[in-house]
Amino acid sequence: MIFKKVAFSLLLLLISSFTLADSVNVERKFNIYAKIPFMPKIKIMEINTLLLLFNNDYKYEFNIRSKNIVNFINQIDGNGTVHGKIINTYKPNLYEYEYIRKNKKKYVQIKYQNEKIIKIVTKPNYDKSKLTPITDEMLVNTIDPSTFFLSVLNFENMNECKKIFRVFDGKRRYDVKFEKMSTSNENSIVKCDASQIKLGGYKDNETDVFAASDFIQVIYSMEKKEFLGYEARNGNIKILIDETRK
């Protein structure tokens, strides 16, 4: 009996050690700035993220908090979570995002199955008649915005800056098409340039720089392939993202 108890305890210890060895928790913090010509950049938001990895599963938690209010960017405070699988790349199964924008509470939930969206919940509902149409085919093999951001943090996911991300945020459907890679500062920095292609779910005069950018660039260190920054432009407005290093 004593031998069985000892053997069982050793088995639990081995299982526990295996679980801990195969799980990874990564916390990161990002700063978002807005900039217009002839003015210094202004810190408008902070994003705290937690990536949980276990075998081929991932859970990505994010918390967004506004820091300074500017009249050309909508203030946003929210929390979100993504659950998914890692199959060569990040594939979401469930995306949930609850936030406050223009003093109104909003909620988005997207469920995926076999690379198709099987459920969309948006609160409050929006008037689709005022938006460009989205077909069922457009929603096949899409990812949510936070999974897109998680993906571009790693240069290994960028296919040498030739990658298309099919993104749907619950309302708007767009592609981010990376086509160009360049280096600078004696090849110590690599830049991936992309265009954002609006496909559906947009107003005629869409001004949200996060979902309607004229140009996107992601910057990495050449040596370590680490994320250094993100830039998006919409007209005269620039959005800049960098990471707080510990």
Short mmCIF file of C-alpha atoms in Angstrom, two decimals:
data_model
loop_
_atom_site.label_atom_id
_atom_site.label_comp_id
_atom_site.label_asym_id
_atom_site.label_seq_id
_atom_site.Cartn_x
_atom_site.Cartn_y
_atom_site.Cartn_z
CA MET A 1 0.00 0.00 0.00
CA ILE A 2 2.82 2.40 0.90
CA PHE A 3 4.53 1.56 -2.41
CA LYS A 4 1.32 2.35 -4.32
CA LYS A 5 0.97 5.71 -2.53
CA VAL A 6 4.59 6.61 -3.28
CA ALA A 7 4.20 5.53 -6.91
CA PHE A 8 1.00 7.58 -7.25
CA SER A 9 2.69 10.64 -5.72
CA LEU A 10 5.60 10.30 -8.13
CA LEU A 11 3.18 10.02 -11.03
CA LEU A 12 1.41 13.24 -9.99
CA LEU A 13 4.76 14.98 -9.67
CA LEU A 14 5.79 13.86 -13.15
CA ILE A 15 2.47 15.01 -14.65
CA SER A 16 2.77 18.36 -12.88
CA SER A 17 6.35 18.85 -14.09
CA PHE A 18 5.34 17.95 -17.65
CA THR A 19 2.44 20.42 -17.56
CA LEU A 20 4.61 23.24 -16.28
CA ALA A 21 7.31 22.48 -18.83
CA ASP A 22 4.81 22.59 -21.71
CA SER A 23 3.03 25.79 -20.64
CA VAL A 24 4.28 29.32 -21.26
CA ASN A 25 2.97 32.64 -19.94
CA VAL A 26 4.18 35.84 -21.60
CA GLU A 27 3.17 39.30 -20.32
CA ARG A 28 3.82 42.36 -22.50
CA LYS A 29 2.90 46.03 -22.39
CA PHE A 30 2.49 48.35 -25.37
CA ASN A 31 2.08 52.11 -25.76
CA ILE A 32 -0.07 53.65 -28.49
CA TYR A 33 0.63 57.18 -29.70
CA ALA A 34 -1.19 59.50 -32.09
CA LYS A 35 0.59 62.11 -34.19
CA ILE A 36 -0.44 64.80 -36.63
CA PRO A 37 1.90 67.05 -38.67
CA PHE A 38 3.88 69.72 -36.82
CA MET A 39 2.89 68.34 -33.44
CA PRO A 40 4.69 65.93 -31.08
CA LYS A 41 3.24 62.47 -30.65
CA ILE A 42 0.73 62.02 -27.81
CA LYS A 43 0.31 58.85 -25.81
CA ILE A 44 -3.36 57.92 -26.16
CA MET A 45 -3.57 54.31 -24.94
CA GLU A 46 -1.81 51.48 -23.14
CA ILE A 47 -2.31 47.80 -23.91
CA ASN A 48 -1.39 45.08 -21.42
CA THR A 49 -1.38 41.57 -22.86
CA LEU A 50 -0.97 38.06 -21.51
CA LEU A 51 -0.26 35.15 -23.86
CA LEU A 52 -0.85 31.67 -22.42
CA LEU A 53 0.52 28.76 -24.44
CA PHE A 54 -0.08 25.10 -23.75
CA ASN A 55 0.82 22.48 -26.34
CA ASN A 56 -1.01 23.67 -29.48
CA ASP A 57 -3.51 25.89 -27.66
CA TYR A 58 -3.24 29.61 -26.98
CA LYS A 59 -5.17 32.12 -24.93
CA TYR A 60 -4.53 35.81 -25.51
CA GLU A 61 -5.83 38.36 -23.01
CA PHE A 62 -5.63 42.10 -23.57
CA ASN A 63 -6.57 45.19 -21.64
CA ILE A 64 -6.82 48.61 -23.31
CA ARG A 65 -6.85 51.86 -21.36
CA SER A 66 -6.99 55.42 -22.69
CA LYS A 67 -4.37 57.80 -21.32
CA ASN A 68 -4.96 61.14 -23.04
CA ILE A 69 -7.98 62.38 -24.97
CA VAL A 70 -7.50 63.89 -28.42
CA ASN A 71 -10.33 65.08 -30.62
CA PHE A 72 -9.26 63.11 -33.71
CA ILE A 73 -9.11 59.64 -32.04
CA ASN A 74 -12.02 57.99 -30.25
CA GLN A 75 -11.33 57.13 -26.61
CA ILE A 76 -11.49 53.36 -25.97
CA ASP A 77 -11.29 51.33 -22.75
CA GLY A 78 -11.84 47.61 -22.92
CA ASN A 79 -10.91 44.02 -22.19
CA GLY A 80 -10.74 41.07 -24.54
CA THR A 81 -9.83 37.42 -24.79
CA VAL A 82 -9.02 35.07 -27.65
CA HIS A 83 -8.86 31.27 -27.44
CA GLY A 84 -7.41 29.31 -30.31
CA LYS A 85 -5.11 26.71 -31.80
CA ILE A 86 -1.60 27.02 -33.16
CA ILE A 87 -1.54 25.26 -36.54
CA ASN A 88 1.54 26.77 -38.22
CA THR A 89 -0.05 30.08 -37.26
CA TYR A 90 -2.58 31.41 -34.76
CA LYS A 91 -6.13 30.20 -35.51
CA PRO A 92 -8.82 31.67 -33.22
CA ASN A 93 -11.73 29.59 -31.92
CA LEU A 94 -13.41 32.26 -29.81
CA TYR A 95 -12.93 36.03 -29.69
CA GLU A 96 -14.62 38.27 -27.11
CA TYR A 97 -14.15 41.99 -26.67
CA GLU A 98 -16.04 44.27 -24.28
CA TYR A 99 -15.28 47.98 -24.44
CA ILE A 100 -16.51 51.53 -23.99
CA ARG A 101 -16.35 53.94 -26.91
CA LYS A 102 -17.95 57.38 -27.04
CA ASN A 103 -19.32 56.63 -23.54
CA LYS A 104 -21.26 53.64 -24.89
CA LYS A 105 -20.75 50.03 -23.85
CA LYS A 106 -20.13 47.63 -26.71
CA TYR A 107 -19.52 43.91 -27.01
CA VAL A 108 -18.32 41.62 -29.78
CA GLN A 109 -18.16 37.83 -29.82
CA ILE A 110 -17.00 35.71 -32.75
CA LYS A 111 -16.97 31.90 -32.77
CA TYR A 112 -15.00 29.93 -35.34
CA GLN A 113 -15.10 26.34 -36.53
CA ASN A 114 -13.11 24.76 -39.35
CA GLU A 115 -11.88 28.18 -40.51
CA LYS A 116 -15.46 29.48 -40.76
CA ILE A 117 -17.37 31.86 -38.52
CA ILE A 118 -20.34 30.08 -36.97
CA LYS A 119 -21.58 32.83 -34.64
CA ILE A 120 -21.35 36.62 -34.43
CA VAL A 121 -22.74 38.65 -31.53
CA THR A 122 -22.56 42.44 -31.49
CA LYS A 123 -24.14 44.61 -28.80
CA PRO A 124 -25.68 46.93 -29.66
CA ASN A 125 -26.55 45.83 -33.18
CA TYR A 126 -25.54 48.13 -36.01
CA ASP A 127 -27.41 49.12 -39.16
CA LYS A 128 -25.91 47.04 -41.98
CA SER A 129 -27.80 49.05 -44.58
CA LYS A 130 -25.42 51.95 -43.93
CA LEU A 131 -22.33 49.82 -44.50
CA THR A 132 -20.73 48.22 -47.54
CA PRO A 133 -21.86 44.57 -47.82
CA ILE A 134 -20.01 41.48 -46.55
CA THR A 135 -20.55 38.08 -48.17
CA ASP A 136 -20.19 34.69 -46.47
CA GLU A 137 -17.15 33.96 -48.65
CA MET A 138 -15.38 37.02 -47.24
CA LEU A 139 -15.55 35.55 -43.73
CA VAL A 140 -13.82 32.25 -44.54
CA ASN A 141 -10.36 31.81 -42.98
CA THR A 142 -10.40 35.13 -41.12
CA ILE A 143 -8.86 36.14 -37.81
CA ASP A 144 -9.79 38.76 -35.23
CA PRO A 145 -7.80 42.04 -34.83
CA SER A 146 -6.01 40.92 -31.65
CA THR A 147 -4.82 37.69 -33.29
CA PHE A 148 -3.54 39.82 -36.18
CA PHE A 149 -1.57 41.99 -33.74
CA LEU A 150 -0.25 38.91 -31.92
CA SER A 151 0.87 37.44 -35.24
CA VAL A 152 2.88 40.45 -36.40
CA LEU A 153 4.81 40.61 -33.12
CA ASN A 154 6.92 37.71 -34.38
CA PHE A 155 8.92 38.21 -37.58
CA GLU A 156 8.83 34.46 -38.17
CA ASN A 157 5.11 34.79 -38.92
CA MET A 158 5.66 37.34 -41.69
CA ASN A 159 6.98 35.09 -44.49
CA GLU A 160 9.76 37.57 -45.30
CA CYS A 161 7.21 40.40 -45.39
CA LYS A 162 5.02 38.67 -47.98
CA LYS A 163 1.89 37.78 -46.06
CA ILE A 164 -1.83 38.52 -46.23
CA PHE A 165 -3.88 38.65 -43.03
CA ARG A 166 -7.66 38.31 -43.49
CA VAL A 167 -9.20 40.26 -40.60
CA PHE A 168 -12.80 40.63 -39.40
CA ASP A 169 -13.60 42.61 -36.24
CA GLY A 170 -17.30 41.75 -36.02
CA LYS A 171 -18.29 44.65 -38.25
CA ARG A 172 -15.57 45.40 -40.78
CA ARG A 173 -13.76 43.00 -43.07
CA TYR A 174 -10.33 43.96 -44.42
CA ASP A 175 -7.07 42.45 -45.64
CA VAL A 176 -3.66 43.59 -44.46
CA LYS A 177 -1.36 42.78 -47.35
CA PHE A 178 2.38 42.83 -46.66
CA GLU A 179 4.39 43.06 -49.88
CA LYS A 180 7.67 44.84 -49.22
CA MET A 181 10.69 44.29 -46.96
CA SER A 182 13.43 46.86 -46.47
CA THR A 183 16.40 47.32 -44.17
CA SER A 184 18.02 50.41 -42.66
CA ASN A 185 20.65 51.57 -40.17
CA GLU A 186 23.32 49.35 -41.70
CA ASN A 187 20.90 46.41 -41.90
CA SER A 188 20.20 46.34 -38.16
CA ILE A 189 16.48 47.02 -38.72
CA VAL A 190 14.01 45.30 -41.02
CA LYS A 191 10.70 46.90 -42.03
CA CYS A 192 7.61 45.18 -43.41
CA ASP A 193 5.28 47.45 -45.41
CA ALA A 194 1.60 46.70 -45.99
CA SER A 195 -1.56 48.14 -47.43
CA GLN A 196 -4.95 47.77 -45.78
CA ILE A 197 -7.66 46.74 -48.21
CA LYS A 198 -11.21 47.60 -47.15
CA LEU A 199 -13.58 44.85 -48.29
CA GLY A 200 -16.86 45.27 -46.43
CA GLY A 201 -18.65 46.64 -43.37
CA TYR A 202 -17.44 50.22 -43.90
CA LYS A 203 -19.20 53.56 -43.96
CA ASP A 204 -18.64 55.72 -47.02
CA ASN A 205 -16.58 58.21 -44.99
CA GLU A 206 -14.79 55.80 -42.62
CA THR A 207 -12.26 57.69 -40.49
CA ASP A 208 -11.16 55.04 -37.95
CA VAL A 209 -7.40 54.85 -38.49
CA PHE A 210 -7.23 51.41 -36.84
CA ALA A 211 -9.57 49.86 -39.41
CA ALA A 212 -8.96 52.09 -42.43
CA SER A 213 -5.26 52.81 -42.73
CA ASP A 214 -3.62 54.07 -45.92
CA PHE A 215 -0.30 52.48 -44.95
CA ILE A 216 1.01 50.05 -42.31
CA GLN A 217 4.59 49.31 -41.36
CA VAL A 218 5.95 46.87 -38.77
CA ILE A 219 9.57 47.22 -37.63
CA TYR A 220 11.84 44.48 -36.26
CA SER A 221 15.44 44.15 -35.19
CA MET A 222 17.39 42.26 -37.85
CA GLU A 223 19.62 40.42 -35.39
CA LYS A 224 17.01 39.09 -32.96
CA LYS A 225 13.92 39.45 -35.18
CA GLU A 226 12.23 41.21 -32.25
CA PHE A 227 9.27 43.55 -32.61
CA LEU A 228 10.34 47.19 -32.39
CA GLY A 229 7.31 49.14 -33.55
CA TYR A 230 4.12 49.48 -35.57
CA GLU A 231 2.97 52.44 -37.61
CA ALA A 232 -0.36 53.08 -39.35
CA ARG A 233 -1.39 56.15 -41.31
CA ASN A 234 -4.77 57.52 -42.35
CA GLY A 235 -4.42 60.85 -44.10
CA ASN A 236 -2.53 63.18 -41.76
CA ILE A 237 -3.03 60.97 -38.69
CA LYS A 238 -0.36 58.51 -37.60
CA ILE A 239 -0.76 55.76 -35.03
CA LEU A 240 2.50 54.53 -33.48
CA ILE A 241 2.90 51.48 -31.22
CA ASP A 242 5.99 50.51 -29.25
CA GLU A 243 6.66 48.10 -26.42
CA THR A 244 7.60 48.87 -22.84
CA ARG A 245 10.77 46.93 -22.18
CA LYS A 246 11.47 45.63 -18.69
#
